[in-house]
Coordinates of C-alpha atoms in Angstrom, one line a residue:
M180 CA -9.9 -5.4 0.4
K181 CA -11.9 -2.6 -0.8
I182 CA -13.1 -3.3 -4.6
M183 CA -15.1 -1.3 -6.7
H184 CA -16.9 -2.8 -9.7
Y185 CA -17.7 -1.0 -12.9
L186 CA -20.5 -1.5 -15.9
T187 CA -21.6 -0.1 -18.8
V188 CA -25.4 -1.0 -18.5
T189 CA -27.3 -2.1 -22.0
P190 CA -30.2 -4.4 -23.3
A191 CA -27.2 -6.5 -23.0
T192 CA -26.0 -6.5 -20.0
A193 CA -29.1 -6.2 -17.5
S194 CA -29.1 -9.3 -16.5
L195 CA -25.6 -9.1 -15.5
L196 CA -26.2 -6.2 -13.6
E197 CA -28.6 -8.6 -11.0
D198 CA -26.0 -10.8 -10.9
L199 CA -23.8 -8.5 -10.2
R200 CA -25.8 -6.9 -7.2
Q201 CA -26.8 -10.2 -5.5
Q202 CA -23.2 -10.9 -5.3
L203 CA -22.6 -7.8 -3.4
S204 CA -25.1 -8.1 -1.7
S205 CA -24.4 -11.5 -0.5
C206 CA -20.3 -10.8 0.4
S207 CA -18.7 -10.0 3.3
D208 CA -15.2 -10.9 3.0
M209 CA -14.7 -7.6 1.5
E210 CA -15.9 -4.1 1.0
Q211 CA -17.5 -3.9 -2.6
Q212 CA -18.8 -0.8 -4.4
L213 CA -21.0 -1.1 -7.9
V214 CA -20.9 1.7 -10.2
V215 CA -22.5 1.9 -13.2
Y216 CA -23.1 4.0 -16.4
Y217 CA -26.9 3.6 -17.8
K218 CA -26.7 3.4 -21.9
G219 CA -30.1 3.3 -24.0
M220 CA -31.9 2.3 -21.0
P221 CA -34.5 4.5 -18.4
V222 CA -32.2 5.1 -14.9
H223 CA -33.1 3.3 -12.2
R224 CA -32.2 4.9 -8.5
S225 CA -30.7 2.9 -6.6
D226 CA -29.2 2.7 -2.7
D227 CA -27.1 0.0 -3.2
I228 CA -25.3 1.4 -6.2
V229 CA -24.0 4.7 -8.3
V230 CA -24.6 6.0 -11.3
L231 CA -22.8 8.2 -13.8
N232 CA -25.5 9.8 -15.9
P233 CA -24.5 12.7 -16.8
E234 CA -25.4 15.7 -15.9
S235 CA -25.0 18.1 -19.0
G236 CA -24.5 17.6 -22.9
R237 CA -21.1 17.4 -22.3
I238 CA -21.0 13.9 -21.5
A239 CA -17.5 12.8 -21.3
I240 CA -16.3 15.9 -19.0
S241 CA -19.5 15.1 -16.7
V242 CA -19.1 11.5 -16.2
E243 CA -15.2 11.5 -15.4
R244 CA -15.8 14.1 -12.9
R245 CA -18.2 11.8 -11.1
F246 CA -16.3 8.7 -11.7
V247 CA -12.5 10.3 -10.4
T248 CA -14.4 12.3 -7.1
H249 CA -16.0 9.0 -6.1
L250 CA -13.0 6.9 -6.9
Y251 CA -10.6 9.2 -4.5
R252 CA -13.7 8.8 -1.9
Q253 CA -13.4 4.7 -1.9
M254 CA -10.0 4.8 -2.5
P255 CA -10.1 0.9 -3.4
D256 CA -7.3 -1.7 -4.3
F257 CA -9.0 -2.6 -7.4
V258 CA -11.0 -1.4 -10.1
H259 CA -12.8 -4.5 -11.6
I260 CA -14.5 -3.3 -14.8
H261 CA -17.4 -6.1 -16.2
G262 CA -18.0 -5.9 -19.9
A263 CA -16.7 -5.7 -22.4
W264 CA -17.1 -3.3 -26.1
S265 CA -17.9 0.0 -23.8
Q266 CA -16.3 3.1 -24.5
V267 CA -16.9 4.5 -21.4
A268 CA -15.9 1.2 -19.8
Y269 CA -12.7 1.8 -21.7
K270 CA -12.5 5.5 -20.5
V271 CA -13.2 4.5 -16.8
S272 CA -10.0 1.9 -17.2
C273 CA -7.9 5.4 -17.9
W274 CA -9.1 7.6 -15.8
S275 CA -8.6 4.7 -12.6
R276 CA -4.9 3.4 -14.5
R277 CA -3.5 7.2 -14.8
R278 CA -4.2 7.9 -11.0
G279 CA -2.5 4.7 -9.8
F280 CA -5.9 2.0 -9.7
R281 CA -5.3 -0.7 -10.2
V282 CA -8.1 -2.3 -13.3
V283 CA -9.2 -5.9 -13.7
L284 CA -11.7 -7.0 -16.4
S285 CA -14.2 -9.8 -16.1
P286 CA -15.6 -9.8 -20.0
H287 CA -18.3 -12.6 -18.9
G288 CA -18.4 -13.9 -22.3
Q289 CA -18.5 -10.1 -24.5
L290 CA -14.8 -11.5 -25.9
D291 CA -15.4 -15.3 -27.3
K292 CA -15.3 -16.0 -30.9
K293 CA -18.9 -16.0 -31.1
I294 CA -19.7 -12.8 -29.7
I295 CA -16.6 -11.2 -32.2
D296 CA -17.3 -12.9 -35.0
Q297 CA -21.3 -11.2 -34.7
E298 CA -20.8 -7.7 -37.4
F299 CA -17.2 -8.6 -37.1
W300 CA -16.4 -5.9 -40.3
K301 CA -18.8 -3.8 -39.2
K302 CA -18.9 -3.1 -35.6
R303 CA -16.4 -5.6 -33.6
F304 CA -13.1 -4.5 -35.7
P305 CA -13.1 -0.5 -35.6
R306 CA -13.6 -0.6 -31.8
I307 CA -10.9 -3.1 -31.8
L308 CA -8.9 -0.7 -33.3
L309 CA -9.8 1.9 -31.0
Y310 CA -10.3 1.2 -27.8
Q311 CA -10.9 -2.4 -27.1
R312 CA -7.2 -4.1 -27.5
K313 CA -5.8 -1.1 -25.6
M314 CA -8.0 -2.0 -22.8
V315 CA -7.3 -5.3 -22.6
H316 CA -3.6 -5.1 -23.0
A317 CA -4.2 -2.7 -20.2
M318 CA -5.3 -4.6 -17.9
S319 CA -3.3 -6.4 -14.4
A320 CA -5.3 -9.3 -15.3
I321 CA -8.6 -11.0 -16.7
D322 CA -11.3 -13.2 -15.6
A323 CA -12.5 -15.5 -18.5
H324 CA -15.8 -16.4 -18.5
D325 CA -15.0 -19.9 -19.6
T326 CA -11.4 -22.1 -21.8
S327 CA -13.9 -21.2 -25.2
E328 CA -12.9 -17.0 -24.4
K329 CA -9.6 -18.0 -22.5
E330 CA -7.8 -19.4 -25.2
Q331 CA -9.0 -17.3 -27.4
L332 CA -7.6 -13.6 -25.6
S333 CA -4.8 -16.6 -25.5
R334 CA -4.6 -16.6 -29.2
F335 CA -5.3 -12.9 -29.6
G336 CA -2.0 -12.3 -27.4
W337 CA -3.3 -9.3 -26.0
N338 CA -2.3 -9.9 -22.2
K339 CA -1.1 -13.1 -20.8
R340 CA -2.5 -12.7 -17.1
I341 CA -5.5 -14.9 -17.3
D342 CA -7.3 -16.6 -15.2
I343 CA -11.0 -18.8 -15.1
V344 CA -12.1 -17.1 -12.0
R345 CA -15.3 -18.6 -11.6
N346 CA -16.1 -22.6 -10.4
D347 CA -16.9 -25.3 -12.5
D348 CA -20.4 -26.3 -10.7
V349 CA -21.4 -22.7 -11.0
L350 CA -24.3 -21.7 -13.4
S351 CA -23.1 -20.2 -16.6
G352 CA -23.2 -16.1 -16.1
S353 CA -23.3 -15.9 -12.5
L354 CA -20.7 -14.9 -9.9
P355 CA -18.5 -17.2 -8.3
V356 CA -18.0 -16.8 -4.4
S357 CA -16.5 -14.1 -3.1
K358 CA -13.4 -16.2 -2.1
A359 CA -12.4 -16.9 -5.1
Y360 CA -11.8 -13.9 -6.1
L361 CA -10.4 -13.2 -3.2
S362 CA -7.3 -15.2 -3.8
W363 CA -7.8 -14.2 -7.4
Y364 CA -7.0 -10.7 -6.0
Q365 CA -4.4 -11.7 -3.9
K366 CA -2.2 -13.1 -7.0
I367 CA -2.3 -9.9 -8.4
L368 CA -1.1 -7.8 -5.7
D369 CA 1.6 -11.0 -5.1
T370 CA 2.9 -10.8 -8.5
D371 CA 3.1 -6.6 -8.6
V372 CA 4.4 -6.8 -5.0
F373 CA 6.3 -3.5 -5.6
G374 CA 3.8 -1.6 -5.8
T375 CA 2.5 -2.4 -2.3
F376 CA 5.4 -1.1 -0.9
G377 CA 5.0 2.0 1.5
Q378 CA 8.2 3.6 2.5
L379 CA 8.2 0.9 5.5
E380 CA 9.1 -1.9 3.2
K381 CA 11.3 0.2 1.3
S382 CA 13.2 1.1 3.8
C383 CA 13.4 -1.8 6.1
L384 CA 14.7 -3.4 2.6
C385 CA 17.1 -1.1 2.1
A386 CA 18.5 -1.9 5.7
L387 CA 18.3 -5.2 5.5
L388 CA 20.7 -5.2 2.1
R389 CA 23.0 -2.7 4.3
V390 CA 23.6 -4.9 7.3
A391 CA 24.3 -8.9 4.9
N392 CA 26.6 -7.0 2.5
T393 CA 28.6 -4.7 5.1
P394 CA 31.3 -6.2 6.6
V395 CA 30.6 -5.4 10.5
D396 CA 28.2 -6.1 12.9
G397 CA 24.8 -5.3 11.7
H398 CA 23.8 -3.4 15.0
Q399 CA 26.7 -0.9 13.9
V400 CA 25.2 0.1 10.4
L401 CA 21.8 1.2 11.3
T402 CA 20.4 3.4 13.7
P403 CA 18.5 2.4 16.8
Q404 CA 15.0 3.7 14.7
S405 CA 16.0 0.9 12.3
I406 CA 16.0 -1.5 14.7
L407 CA 13.6 -0.9 16.3
T408 CA 11.6 -1.0 13.1
L409 CA 12.8 -4.2 11.5
R410 CA 11.9 -6.3 15.4
E411 CA 8.6 -5.0 15.5
L412 CA 7.7 -6.3 11.8
T413 CA 4.4 -8.3 11.0
P414 CA 4.2 -11.3 9.2
P415 CA 2.2 -9.7 6.1
T416 CA 5.2 -7.3 6.1
W417 CA 7.8 -9.8 6.0
R418 CA 5.8 -12.2 3.5
Q419 CA 6.4 -8.7 0.9
L420 CA 9.6 -8.3 1.7
F421 CA 10.9 -12.1 0.9
I422 CA 8.4 -12.2 -2.0
Y423 CA 10.5 -9.1 -4.0
A424 CA 13.5 -10.0 -2.7
H425 CA 13.2 -14.1 -4.5
D426 CA 12.3 -11.6 -7.6
Q427 CA 15.3 -9.6 -6.8
H428 CA 17.6 -12.5 -6.6
V429 CA 18.5 -11.5 -2.6
D430 CA 16.5 -13.8 -0.5
N431 CA 19.8 -15.3 0.9
D432 CA 20.6 -11.7 1.6
L433 CA 17.6 -11.0 3.9
R434 CA 18.3 -14.2 5.8
Q435 CA 21.8 -13.4 6.7
A436 CA 20.5 -10.4 7.8
M437 CA 17.8 -11.8 9.4
T438 CA 20.5 -14.2 11.0
R439 CA 22.9 -10.9 11.7
M440 CA 20.5 -9.6 13.8
Q441 CA 18.7 -12.2 15.4
L442 CA 15.4 -12.0 13.9
S443 CA 13.5 -15.1 13.5
V444 CA 11.7 -15.8 9.7
P445 CA 7.8 -16.3 10.1
S446 CA 6.4 -19.2 9.2
A447 CA 4.7 -17.4 6.9
V448 CA 7.5 -16.5 4.4
T449 CA 8.6 -20.3 3.9
E450 CA 6.5 -21.3 0.7
L451 CA 6.3 -18.7 -2.4
P452 CA 2.4 -18.1 -3.3
S453 CA 0.9 -18.4 -7.0
R454 CA 1.8 -15.4 -8.8
Y455 CA 1.6 -14.6 -12.9
P456 CA 5.3 -14.8 -14.7
W457 CA 7.1 -11.5 -15.6
K458 CA 7.2 -10.2 -19.1
R459 CA 11.5 -10.7 -18.3
D460 CA 12.8 -12.3 -15.8
K461 CA 15.9 -10.5 -14.2
N462 CA 19.0 -11.9 -14.3
G463 CA 20.0 -13.9 -11.1
D464 CA 23.7 -14.7 -11.9
P465 CA 26.4 -13.0 -10.1
L466 CA 28.2 -10.1 -11.6
S467 CA 31.0 -10.9 -13.2
D468 CA 34.2 -9.1 -12.5
S469 CA 36.5 -10.8 -14.9
E470 CA 34.6 -10.9 -18.5
L471 CA 32.6 -8.3 -20.1
L472 CA 29.2 -8.8 -21.0
E473 CA 29.6 -7.0 -24.4
H474 CA 32.0 -7.3 -26.5
R475 CA 33.6 -4.1 -27.9
R476 CA 36.9 -3.5 -29.4
R477 CA 37.7 -0.8 -28.2
L478 CA 36.7 -1.1 -24.4
S479 CA 38.8 -4.6 -24.6
A480 CA 41.5 -3.0 -26.0
I481 CA 41.5 0.0 -22.8
L482 CA 41.4 -3.0 -20.7
E483 CA 44.1 -5.3 -22.0
N484 CA 46.7 -2.4 -23.1
K485 CA 46.4 0.6 -20.6
I486 CA 45.2 -1.2 -17.3
K487 CA 48.5 -2.3 -15.5
T488 CA 49.2 -5.6 -14.3
S489 CA 49.0 -4.9 -10.9
E490 CA 45.9 -2.7 -10.9
V491 CA 43.8 -6.0 -10.4
D492 CA 40.8 -3.7 -8.7
M493 CA 40.5 -1.3 -11.3
R494 CA 40.6 -3.8 -14.0
R495 CA 37.6 -5.7 -11.7
M496 CA 35.9 -2.4 -11.2
C497 CA 36.1 -1.3 -14.8
I498 CA 34.5 -4.5 -16.0
M499 CA 31.7 -4.5 -13.1
L500 CA 30.7 -0.9 -14.1
L501 CA 30.2 -2.2 -18.1
N502 CA 28.8 -5.1 -17.0
L503 CA 25.7 -3.0 -15.1
R504 CA 25.6 -1.1 -18.6
R505 CA 24.9 -3.8 -20.4
L506 CA 22.6 -5.3 -18.0
I507 CA 20.7 -1.4 -17.4
K508 CA 19.9 -2.0 -21.5
D509 CA 18.7 -5.2 -21.5
N510 CA 16.4 -4.3 -19.0
T511 CA 17.5 -7.3 -16.8
I512 CA 19.8 -5.9 -13.6
S513 CA 18.7 -7.0 -10.4
L514 CA 19.3 -5.8 -6.7
R515 CA 21.9 -9.0 -7.0
H516 CA 24.3 -7.1 -8.8
L517 CA 24.0 -4.0 -7.2
C518 CA 25.3 -5.7 -4.1
D519 CA 28.2 -7.3 -5.8
F520 CA 29.3 -3.8 -7.2
Y521 CA 28.7 -2.4 -3.9
R522 CA 31.0 -5.0 -1.9
L523 CA 33.7 -4.4 -4.4
V524 CA 33.2 -0.4 -4.0
R525 CA 33.6 -1.1 -0.3
D526 CA 36.4 -3.2 -0.7
C527 CA 38.7 -2.4 -3.5
D528 CA 41.5 0.0 -2.9
I529 CA 42.0 2.0 -6.3
D530 CA 43.6 5.4 -7.0
E531 CA 40.9 7.7 -7.7
D532 CA 42.5 9.7 -10.4
R533 CA 43.9 7.0 -12.3
L534 CA 40.1 5.6 -12.1
A535 CA 38.6 9.0 -13.5
D536 CA 40.8 9.4 -16.3
F537 CA 39.4 5.8 -17.8
L538 CA 35.5 6.0 -16.5
D539 CA 36.3 9.2 -19.5
E540 CA 38.1 7.0 -21.8
M541 CA 34.9 4.7 -21.4
H542 CA 32.6 7.4 -21.6
I543 CA 30.9 6.2 -18.3
R544 CA 31.7 8.7 -16.2
R545 CA 28.4 9.7 -15.3
F546 CA 26.8 6.6 -15.8
T547 CA 29.2 6.1 -12.7
G548 CA 27.7 9.0 -10.9
R549 CA 24.7 7.8 -11.4
M550 CA 25.7 4.4 -9.6
M551 CA 27.0 6.1 -6.8
Q552 CA 23.7 7.8 -6.3
I553 CA 21.9 4.7 -7.1
L554 CA 24.3 2.6 -4.0
H555 CA 23.7 5.7 -1.9
E556 CA 19.6 5.5 -1.6
V557 CA 19.3 1.6 -1.4
L558 CA 22.3 0.4 0.5
Y559 CA 23.4 4.2 2.2
L560 CA 26.8 4.2 0.7
E561 CA 28.9 6.5 2.4
E562 CA 30.7 9.1 0.7
G563 CA 34.3 8.3 1.7
Y564 CA 33.5 5.5 -0.2
M565 CA 32.1 7.2 -3.7
L566 CA 33.9 6.8 -6.8
V567 CA 33.1 9.7 -8.0
E568 CA 30.2 13.0 -7.6
P569 CA 27.3 11.4 -6.8
L570 CA 24.7 12.4 -10.1
N571 CA 20.7 12.2 -10.1
D572 CA 19.3 13.5 -13.5
S573 CA 17.1 12.2 -15.6
G574 CA 19.5 9.0 -16.4
T575 CA 19.3 8.0 -12.7
E576 CA 15.7 7.9 -12.5
S577 CA 15.8 5.9 -15.7
I578 CA 18.1 3.5 -13.6
R579 CA 15.8 3.7 -10.3
K580 CA 12.6 2.3 -12.3
N581 CA 14.7 -0.1 -14.6
L582 CA 16.2 -1.5 -11.1
I583 CA 13.0 -2.0 -9.7
A584 CA 10.7 -2.8 -12.2
Q585 CA 9.3 -5.9 -12.5
I586 CA 6.2 -6.0 -15.2

């Protein structure tokens, strides 16, 4: 795991710089790099740190160029910012997040109530309004210095991912052992596990869901290359897949697919790791095909008065589509709902021309086209089963983000 540490060096944080250098020199568990920006102090060049002093009068442009160049050179898993109240540190967090890097923060006691109360109206309050609150809110997680700082951050409510990573027996102001931080970094990765997925993990997840929800032999619905890839997956990859499947309420589907493909479940996925809670949980209930989640008089009248009693599948399909739209609006749709809808689409027997009339009357034809596109991408739905022509537009992209969003 690669970690890039950042610190704005001032007279108040000079001692922290030495602690960081000692920690990095004694750590062998992770590949780490220290980047600093000197402010109000003479520059002390050193081989073990990277200095971001501006090369010209245009400070912001010079510092950003040098930092981003070094960021892409290192490609760290985390950018770890130390200290608070520094505008350059806030900009470093923005430059990193804008390019897709995870950023974490260790305030080292500088967000404790005692520090905040010092010259609050003159110094702290303006900085809180300008950048400090935004910076804390955007962090992937925060390493509080002690219980007092954690309680203060919790009262602010700027960020709910707060931990005290340091060991209790470590002296104040020093850093904990690297293993404690390594465990903390892994906890963040496990929370946002989909962000660690590459194309391999995504394709394997889709293949397993396809096998579990298609009523034929699993070897007949996948290509030989996909089957070979599934058999060669490593335990860490299985672990990632099962964590995400649990979040999306399809872990039983993965186990069913593995049974059908005669794949063994690695022991590493038997227990879920410690993680941060989500801002909003995904709905794990089955997708209802008999009761609407939203009661709108016009839609209920169409379902009751215009769909014949014998058209059972037609009614089920319309209700599922309306419920899917409601779940997307609530940002609680999960892969469980997508699998339920996929099975109905494959199994139902519907007059497509009559269905199209109902979709137009309920104003969900374009939405249905978007769902056909999503089913094609995730569960490889064939063209012959599609209810309408698939639609790939900005609305479809919004559904993609809503479906996989976790945080």
